[in-house]
Amino acid sequence: MSLVAPLVVSLREGIEIALIIAVMASYLRKSGQMPLARYVMAGTLMAVVGSIGIALLMAAIWGEFEGPGLDVFEGVVVISAAVLLTTMILWMWKMGPSVGPDIEASMKQRARAGSSIGLVLLSFALILREGVELVLFSMALAIEDATQTYLGVSLGLLLAFAAGVGIYQGSLRISLRTFFRWTSIFLVLFAAGMVSYGIQELQDGGLLLIGSLQVWDINPLLDENGLIGGLAKALFGYDGNPSALMVVGYVSYLFIVAVYYGLNKRHVNHVVHPSTLEAAVIAAKE
């Protein structure tokens, strides 16, 4: 399995976390309330601990399954991760321009009320959501290769941390719009592969008894366990000998996302508008 998939997923999640913190810091600095930043950091640390706790709980549950039950559990995890990943992408496509202002409005309400608990809970909820997403994605990827997954996730988070610091300090200039657009395209293809793989796991576990007929076998031409085929499998869910239901799931997923894109193209063209998140990052260092 390639490091690319877990690295890209964790890099994107990590940068989203960095941007959330930057927006909060921006408001507190502009409003002269930086002493309240300790409550934001407290909520962030609680979210990190909570995410680790959820990861350990999920790992413990995972260890209780074996045989066909394990296949079904893994299939459910993979498809759930694909659904969550897709929801995240579609939400960002539609709501991206309002993310910064929404967070600032929530910060303003709690800061004016002097609610330290409110600030802790706000940062906790926002960061925990990203953490839970990353935990679920990591579990789905670890099914095939745990070592590569954890290494890729670690590298992605380190790069995200470095990028966040660089953006905040002004030493790194990147187009967030371009970053989120291209990672969204990659993640859509990746999620399609997750849907297909999840269906395979459910079929192996005996939960899905339809569409198990093998459609083709092109492994002699492009072996899914070879270098190129293995990379395509890790990144886009390539399968040299898929079942009919796997193909239907893969194609149907891409069709649904494409239709959504077409219906919401006006919103998609303004994903992560510079006047929101990027402006918040710039303002945070002034």
mmCIF file of C-alpha atoms in Angstrom:
data_model
loop_
_atom_site.group_PDB
_atom_site.id
_atom_site.type_symbol
_atom_site.label_atom_id
_atom_site.label_comp_id
_atom_site.label_asym_id
_atom_site.label_seq_id
_atom_site.Cartn_x
_atom_site.Cartn_y
_atom_site.Cartn_z
ATOM 1 C CA MET A 1 0.000 0.000 0.000
ATOM 2 C CA SER A 2 1.200 3.534 -0.812
ATOM 3 C CA LEU A 3 1.877 6.222 1.764
ATOM 4 C CA VAL A 4 0.149 8.763 -0.462
ATOM 5 C CA ALA A 5 -3.470 8.097 0.534
ATOM 6 C CA PRO A 6 -3.031 8.324 4.340
ATOM 7 C CA LEU A 7 -0.593 11.210 3.911
ATOM 8 C CA VAL A 8 -3.016 13.283 1.807
ATOM 9 C CA VAL A 9 -5.980 12.539 4.079
ATOM 10 C CA SER A 10 -4.099 13.441 7.271
ATOM 11 C CA LEU A 11 -2.463 16.484 5.647
ATOM 12 C CA ARG A 12 -5.844 17.864 4.661
ATOM 13 C CA GLU A 13 -7.381 17.145 8.069
ATOM 14 C CA GLY A 14 -4.358 18.667 9.791
ATOM 15 C CA ILE A 15 -4.490 21.851 7.735
ATOM 16 C CA GLU A 16 -8.215 22.161 8.434
ATOM 17 C CA ILE A 17 -7.434 21.962 12.153
ATOM 18 C CA ALA A 18 -4.688 24.588 11.759
ATOM 19 C CA LEU A 19 -7.109 26.893 9.950
ATOM 20 C CA ILE A 20 -9.767 26.486 12.628
ATOM 21 C CA ILE A 21 -7.257 27.443 15.319
ATOM 22 C CA ALA A 22 -6.018 30.355 13.167
ATOM 23 C CA VAL A 23 -9.539 31.734 12.766
ATOM 24 C CA MET A 24 -10.070 31.579 16.537
ATOM 25 C CA ALA A 25 -6.700 33.189 17.241
ATOM 26 C CA SER A 26 -7.458 35.864 14.657
ATOM 27 C CA TYR A 27 -10.640 36.944 16.397
ATOM 28 C CA LEU A 28 -9.076 36.967 19.864
ATOM 29 C CA ARG A 29 -6.098 38.998 18.673
ATOM 30 C CA LYS A 30 -8.172 41.530 16.745
ATOM 31 C CA SER A 31 -10.540 41.963 19.677
ATOM 32 C CA GLY A 32 -7.729 42.282 22.222
ATOM 33 C CA GLN A 33 -8.782 39.166 24.120
ATOM 34 C CA MET A 34 -5.722 36.958 23.655
ATOM 35 C CA PRO A 35 -5.787 35.866 27.346
ATOM 36 C CA LEU A 36 -8.847 33.811 26.370
ATOM 37 C CA ALA A 37 -6.672 31.806 23.975
ATOM 38 C CA ARG A 38 -5.813 29.440 26.814
ATOM 39 C CA TYR A 39 -9.405 28.217 26.790
ATOM 40 C CA VAL A 40 -9.215 27.554 23.061
ATOM 41 C CA MET A 41 -6.013 25.582 23.577
ATOM 42 C CA ALA A 42 -7.584 23.687 26.478
ATOM 43 C CA GLY A 43 -10.466 22.629 24.242
ATOM 44 C CA THR A 44 -8.011 21.656 21.516
ATOM 45 C CA LEU A 45 -5.986 19.469 23.877
ATOM 46 C CA MET A 46 -9.169 17.852 25.170
ATOM 47 C CA ALA A 47 -10.173 17.092 21.576
ATOM 48 C CA VAL A 48 -6.792 15.476 20.890
ATOM 49 C CA VAL A 49 -7.121 13.305 23.990
ATOM 50 C CA GLY A 50 -10.705 12.473 23.056
ATOM 51 C CA SER A 51 -9.678 11.465 19.536
ATOM 52 C CA ILE A 52 -6.971 9.184 20.900
ATOM 53 C CA GLY A 53 -9.494 7.656 23.291
ATOM 54 C CA ILE A 54 -11.934 6.988 20.450
ATOM 55 C CA ALA A 55 -9.125 5.413 18.421
ATOM 56 C CA LEU A 56 -8.251 3.073 21.295
ATOM 57 C CA LEU A 57 -11.917 2.171 21.791
ATOM 58 C CA MET A 58 -12.376 1.408 18.096
ATOM 59 C CA ALA A 59 -9.214 -0.704 18.095
ATOM 60 C CA ALA A 60 -10.500 -2.684 21.088
ATOM 61 C CA ILE A 61 -13.826 -3.310 19.347
ATOM 62 C CA TRP A 62 -11.987 -4.315 16.182
ATOM 63 C CA GLY A 63 -10.031 -6.928 18.098
ATOM 64 C CA GLU A 64 -13.237 -8.652 19.196
ATOM 65 C CA PHE A 65 -14.132 -9.725 15.655
ATOM 66 C CA GLU A 66 -12.788 -12.648 13.652
ATOM 67 C CA GLY A 67 -13.708 -14.695 10.589
ATOM 68 C CA PRO A 68 -16.741 -13.519 8.571
ATOM 69 C CA GLY A 69 -17.682 -11.142 11.379
ATOM 70 C CA LEU A 70 -14.351 -9.377 10.936
ATOM 71 C CA ASP A 71 -14.992 -8.980 7.193
ATOM 72 C CA VAL A 72 -18.400 -7.457 7.888
ATOM 73 C CA PHE A 73 -17.011 -5.121 10.562
ATOM 74 C CA GLU A 74 -14.221 -3.958 8.258
ATOM 75 C CA GLY A 75 -16.695 -3.467 5.417
ATOM 76 C CA VAL A 76 -18.910 -1.314 7.620
ATOM 77 C CA VAL A 77 -15.897 0.733 8.781
ATOM 78 C CA VAL A 78 -14.662 1.305 5.224
ATOM 79 C CA ILE A 79 -18.059 2.317 3.842
ATOM 80 C CA SER A 80 -18.723 4.529 6.886
ATOM 81 C CA ALA A 81 -15.383 6.234 6.305
ATOM 82 C CA ALA A 82 -16.269 6.752 2.635
ATOM 83 C CA VAL A 83 -19.624 8.293 3.579
ATOM 84 C CA LEU A 84 -18.006 10.569 6.165
ATOM 85 C CA LEU A 85 -15.255 11.563 3.746
ATOM 86 C CA THR A 86 -17.820 12.373 1.070
ATOM 87 C CA THR A 87 -19.934 14.370 3.512
ATOM 88 C CA MET A 88 -16.860 16.386 4.460
ATOM 89 C CA ILE A 89 -16.029 17.127 0.814
ATOM 90 C CA LEU A 90 -19.591 18.062 -0.165
ATOM 91 C CA TRP A 91 -19.981 20.225 2.929
ATOM 92 C CA MET A 92 -16.762 22.082 2.111
ATOM 93 C CA TRP A 93 -17.860 22.542 -1.494
ATOM 94 C CA LYS A 94 -21.113 24.148 -0.418
ATOM 95 C CA MET A 95 -20.234 25.870 2.851
ATOM 96 C CA GLY A 96 -16.533 26.713 2.381
ATOM 97 C CA PRO A 97 -17.017 30.477 1.946
ATOM 98 C CA SER A 98 -18.935 30.790 5.230
ATOM 99 C CA VAL A 99 -16.684 28.638 7.447
ATOM 100 C CA GLY A 100 -14.489 31.487 8.694
ATOM 101 C CA PRO A 101 -17.327 33.937 9.434
ATOM 102 C CA ASP A 102 -19.371 31.233 11.174
ATOM 103 C CA ILE A 103 -16.497 30.349 13.507
ATOM 104 C CA GLU A 104 -15.787 34.023 14.192
ATOM 105 C CA ALA A 105 -19.466 34.633 14.980
ATOM 106 C CA SER A 106 -19.451 31.762 17.472
ATOM 107 C CA MET A 107 -16.238 33.092 19.026
ATOM 108 C CA LYS A 108 -17.699 36.590 19.291
ATOM 109 C CA GLN A 109 -20.828 35.360 21.040
ATOM 110 C CA ARG A 110 -18.900 33.359 23.646
ATOM 111 C CA ALA A 111 -16.126 35.900 24.190
ATOM 112 C CA ARG A 112 -18.575 38.765 24.745
ATOM 113 C CA ALA A 113 -20.457 36.674 27.277
ATOM 114 C CA GLY A 114 -17.174 35.896 29.021
ATOM 115 C CA SER A 115 -17.950 32.199 28.719
ATOM 116 C CA SER A 116 -14.675 30.361 29.221
ATOM 117 C CA ILE A 117 -16.531 27.043 29.195
ATOM 118 C CA GLY A 118 -18.199 28.067 25.935
ATOM 119 C CA LEU A 119 -14.823 28.705 24.294
ATOM 120 C CA VAL A 120 -13.483 25.382 25.548
ATOM 121 C CA LEU A 121 -16.515 23.504 24.232
ATOM 122 C CA LEU A 122 -16.453 25.309 20.875
ATOM 123 C CA SER A 123 -12.821 24.473 20.138
ATOM 124 C CA PHE A 124 -13.320 20.970 21.546
ATOM 125 C CA ALA A 125 -16.286 20.268 19.247
ATOM 126 C CA LEU A 126 -14.641 21.685 16.112
ATOM 127 C CA ILE A 127 -11.322 19.875 16.594
ATOM 128 C CA LEU A 128 -12.882 16.634 17.838
ATOM 129 C CA ARG A 129 -14.925 16.398 14.636
ATOM 130 C CA GLU A 130 -11.741 16.517 12.577
ATOM 131 C CA GLY A 131 -10.067 14.047 14.927
ATOM 132 C CA VAL A 132 -12.893 11.516 14.699
ATOM 133 C CA GLU A 133 -12.836 11.790 10.911
ATOM 134 C CA LEU A 134 -9.099 11.096 10.882
ATOM 135 C CA VAL A 135 -9.499 8.121 13.245
ATOM 136 C CA LEU A 136 -12.147 6.537 11.030
ATOM 137 C CA PHE A 137 -10.166 7.158 7.843
ATOM 138 C CA SER A 138 -7.039 5.698 9.437
ATOM 139 C CA MET A 139 -8.894 2.565 10.518
ATOM 140 C CA ALA A 140 -10.275 2.079 7.017
ATOM 141 C CA LEU A 141 -6.795 2.404 5.522
ATOM 142 C CA ALA A 142 -5.132 0.262 8.196
ATOM 143 C CA ILE A 143 -7.232 -2.735 7.164
ATOM 144 C CA GLU A 144 -4.911 -3.270 4.202
ATOM 145 C CA ASP A 145 -1.592 -2.098 5.661
ATOM 146 C CA ALA A 146 -1.421 -0.743 9.203
ATOM 147 C CA THR A 147 2.286 0.137 9.145
ATOM 148 C CA GLN A 148 2.101 2.210 5.966
ATOM 149 C CA THR A 149 -1.093 3.857 7.161
ATOM 150 C CA TYR A 150 0.275 4.985 10.511
ATOM 151 C CA LEU A 151 3.503 6.164 8.884
ATOM 152 C CA GLY A 152 1.579 8.103 6.240
ATOM 153 C CA VAL A 153 -0.751 9.657 8.814
ATOM 154 C CA SER A 154 2.191 10.676 11.004
ATOM 155 C CA LEU A 155 4.006 12.285 8.072
ATOM 156 C CA GLY A 156 0.829 14.043 6.965
ATOM 157 C CA LEU A 157 0.195 15.516 10.409
ATOM 158 C CA LEU A 158 3.818 16.645 10.716
ATOM 159 C CA LEU A 159 3.606 18.357 7.332
ATOM 160 C CA ALA A 160 0.282 19.934 8.318
ATOM 161 C CA PHE A 161 1.807 21.269 11.540
ATOM 162 C CA ALA A 162 4.788 22.698 9.657
ATOM 163 C CA ALA A 163 2.499 24.200 7.009
ATOM 164 C CA GLY A 164 0.230 25.703 9.662
ATOM 165 C CA VAL A 165 3.158 27.357 11.433
ATOM 166 C CA GLY A 166 4.581 28.554 8.116
ATOM 167 C CA ILE A 167 1.283 30.053 6.965
ATOM 168 C CA TYR A 168 0.712 31.730 10.327
ATOM 169 C CA GLN A 169 4.200 33.248 10.401
ATOM 170 C CA GLY A 170 4.051 34.271 6.746
ATOM 171 C CA SER A 171 7.057 32.185 5.690
ATOM 172 C CA LEU A 172 4.891 29.856 3.583
ATOM 173 C CA ARG A 173 2.579 31.083 0.849
ATOM 174 C CA ILE A 174 0.143 28.577 -0.598
ATOM 175 C CA SER A 175 -3.218 28.852 -2.317
ATOM 176 C CA LEU A 176 -5.673 27.197 0.033
ATOM 177 C CA ARG A 177 -8.302 27.243 -2.690
ATOM 178 C CA THR A 178 -6.042 25.242 -5.017
ATOM 179 C CA PHE A 179 -4.995 22.893 -2.218
ATOM 180 C CA PHE A 180 -8.552 22.027 -1.225
ATOM 181 C CA ARG A 181 -9.732 21.763 -4.829
ATOM 182 C CA TRP A 182 -7.096 19.206 -5.870
ATOM 183 C CA THR A 183 -7.221 17.227 -2.643
ATOM 184 C CA SER A 184 -11.010 17.088 -3.026
ATOM 185 C CA ILE A 185 -10.648 15.537 -6.493
ATOM 186 C CA PHE A 186 -8.174 13.004 -5.134
ATOM 187 C CA LEU A 187 -10.370 12.187 -2.134
ATOM 188 C CA VAL A 188 -13.466 11.668 -4.295
ATOM 189 C CA LEU A 189 -11.617 9.029 -6.345
ATOM 190 C CA PHE A 190 -10.205 7.561 -3.148
ATOM 191 C CA ALA A 191 -13.663 7.380 -1.549
ATOM 192 C CA ALA A 192 -15.037 5.617 -4.642
ATOM 193 C CA GLY A 193 -12.383 2.961 -4.130
ATOM 194 C CA MET A 194 -13.345 2.688 -0.464
ATOM 195 C CA VAL A 195 -16.982 2.055 -1.407
ATOM 196 C CA SER A 196 -15.913 -0.696 -3.795
ATOM 197 C CA TYR A 197 -13.571 -2.272 -1.240
ATOM 198 C CA GLY A 198 -16.209 -2.061 1.492
ATOM 199 C CA ILE A 199 -18.651 -3.931 -0.744
ATOM 200 C CA GLN A 200 -16.029 -6.622 -1.298
ATOM 201 C CA GLU A 201 -15.564 -7.036 2.451
ATOM 202 C CA LEU A 202 -19.317 -7.321 3.012
ATOM 203 C CA GLN A 203 -19.524 -9.928 0.251
ATOM 204 C CA ASP A 204 -16.625 -11.882 1.768
ATOM 205 C CA GLY A 205 -18.406 -11.775 5.123
ATOM 206 C CA GLY A 206 -21.592 -13.159 3.608
ATOM 207 C CA LEU A 207 -23.696 -10.067 4.321
ATOM 208 C CA LEU A 208 -24.153 -9.140 0.654
ATOM 209 C CA LEU A 209 -25.133 -12.147 -1.421
ATOM 210 C CA ILE A 210 -25.973 -10.309 -4.637
ATOM 211 C CA GLY A 211 -23.742 -9.119 -7.462
ATOM 212 C CA SER A 212 -20.874 -11.463 -6.586
ATOM 213 C CA LEU A 213 -20.290 -12.509 -10.213
ATOM 214 C CA GLN A 214 -16.793 -11.570 -11.377
ATOM 215 C CA VAL A 215 -17.048 -9.031 -14.212
ATOM 216 C CA TRP A 216 -13.516 -9.307 -15.602
ATOM 217 C CA ASP A 217 -9.982 -10.303 -14.677
ATOM 218 C CA ILE A 218 -7.245 -8.049 -16.032
ATOM 219 C CA ASN A 219 -4.672 -8.918 -13.389
ATOM 220 C CA PRO A 220 -2.487 -10.571 -16.053
ATOM 221 C CA LEU A 221 -2.218 -7.126 -17.686
ATOM 222 C CA LEU A 222 -2.163 -4.954 -14.557
ATOM 223 C CA ASP A 223 -1.713 -6.971 -11.395
ATOM 224 C CA GLU A 224 -3.327 -5.276 -8.397
ATOM 225 C CA ASN A 225 -0.524 -6.709 -6.259
ATOM 226 C CA GLY A 226 2.194 -5.338 -8.540
ATOM 227 C CA LEU A 227 3.948 -1.986 -8.271
ATOM 228 C CA ILE A 228 1.700 0.090 -10.542
ATOM 229 C CA GLY A 229 -1.471 -1.888 -9.874
ATOM 230 C CA GLY A 230 -0.830 -1.786 -6.133
ATOM 231 C CA LEU A 231 -0.404 1.985 -6.240
ATOM 232 C CA ALA A 232 -3.628 2.371 -8.242
ATOM 233 C CA LYS A 233 -5.419 0.107 -5.760
ATOM 234 C CA ALA A 234 -4.216 2.102 -2.760
ATOM 235 C CA LEU A 235 -5.078 5.473 -4.289
ATOM 236 C CA PHE A 236 -8.185 4.842 -6.379
ATOM 237 C CA GLY A 237 -9.485 1.424 -5.367
ATOM 238 C CA TYR A 238 -8.336 -0.393 -8.506
ATOM 239 C CA ASP A 239 -9.321 -4.066 -8.529
ATOM 240 C CA GLY A 240 -8.172 -6.390 -11.296
ATOM 241 C CA ASN A 241 -11.061 -8.830 -10.838
ATOM 242 C CA PRO A 242 -14.008 -6.985 -9.268
ATOM 243 C CA SER A 243 -17.484 -8.344 -8.673
ATOM 244 C CA ALA A 244 -20.473 -6.829 -10.454
ATOM 245 C CA LEU A 245 -21.677 -5.079 -7.300
ATOM 246 C CA MET A 246 -18.237 -3.565 -6.705
ATOM 247 C CA VAL A 247 -18.276 -2.028 -10.184
ATOM 248 C CA VAL A 248 -21.829 -0.765 -9.704
ATOM 249 C CA GLY A 249 -20.893 0.762 -6.343
ATOM 250 C CA TYR A 250 -17.789 2.477 -7.740
ATOM 251 C CA VAL A 251 -19.521 3.928 -10.802
ATOM 252 C CA SER A 252 -22.685 4.894 -8.903
ATOM 253 C CA TYR A 253 -20.678 6.765 -6.289
ATOM 254 C CA LEU A 254 -18.806 8.806 -8.908
ATOM 255 C CA PHE A 255 -22.063 9.499 -10.760
ATOM 256 C CA ILE A 256 -23.808 10.780 -7.624
ATOM 257 C CA VAL A 257 -20.888 13.052 -6.711
ATOM 258 C CA ALA A 258 -20.679 14.339 -10.304
ATOM 259 C CA VAL A 259 -24.405 15.164 -10.292
ATOM 260 C CA TYR A 260 -24.045 16.989 -6.975
ATOM 261 C CA TYR A 261 -21.085 18.926 -8.384
ATOM 262 C CA GLY A 262 -23.123 19.933 -11.411
ATOM 263 C CA LEU A 263 -26.084 21.075 -9.329
ATOM 264 C CA ASN A 264 -23.882 23.091 -6.956
ATOM 265 C CA LYS A 265 -21.202 24.303 -9.359
ATOM 266 C CA ARG A 266 -21.658 27.939 -8.344
ATOM 267 C CA HIS A 267 -20.775 27.052 -4.739
ATOM 268 C CA VAL A 268 -17.972 24.687 -5.727
ATOM 269 C CA ASN A 269 -16.229 27.389 -7.737
ATOM 270 C CA HIS A 270 -15.846 29.416 -4.551
ATOM 271 C CA VAL A 271 -14.644 26.690 -2.204
ATOM 272 C CA VAL A 272 -12.473 28.158 0.560
ATOM 273 C CA HIS A 273 -12.816 31.729 -0.623
ATOM 274 C CA PRO A 274 -9.657 33.765 0.079
ATOM 275 C CA SER A 275 -11.676 36.359 1.975
ATOM 276 C CA THR A 276 -12.603 33.830 4.653
ATOM 277 C CA LEU A 277 -10.062 31.260 5.756
ATOM 278 C CA GLU A 278 -6.980 32.728 4.089
ATOM 279 C CA ALA A 279 -7.867 36.197 5.334
ATOM 280 C CA ALA A 280 -8.322 34.813 8.832
ATOM 281 C CA VAL A 281 -4.862 33.263 8.767
ATOM 282 C CA ILE A 282 -3.336 36.538 7.574
ATOM 283 C CA ALA A 283 -5.234 38.539 10.182
ATOM 284 C CA ALA A 284 -4.119 36.189 12.949
ATOM 285 C CA LYS A 285 -0.508 37.246 12.581
ATOM 286 C CA GLU A 286 -1.126 41.000 12.403
#
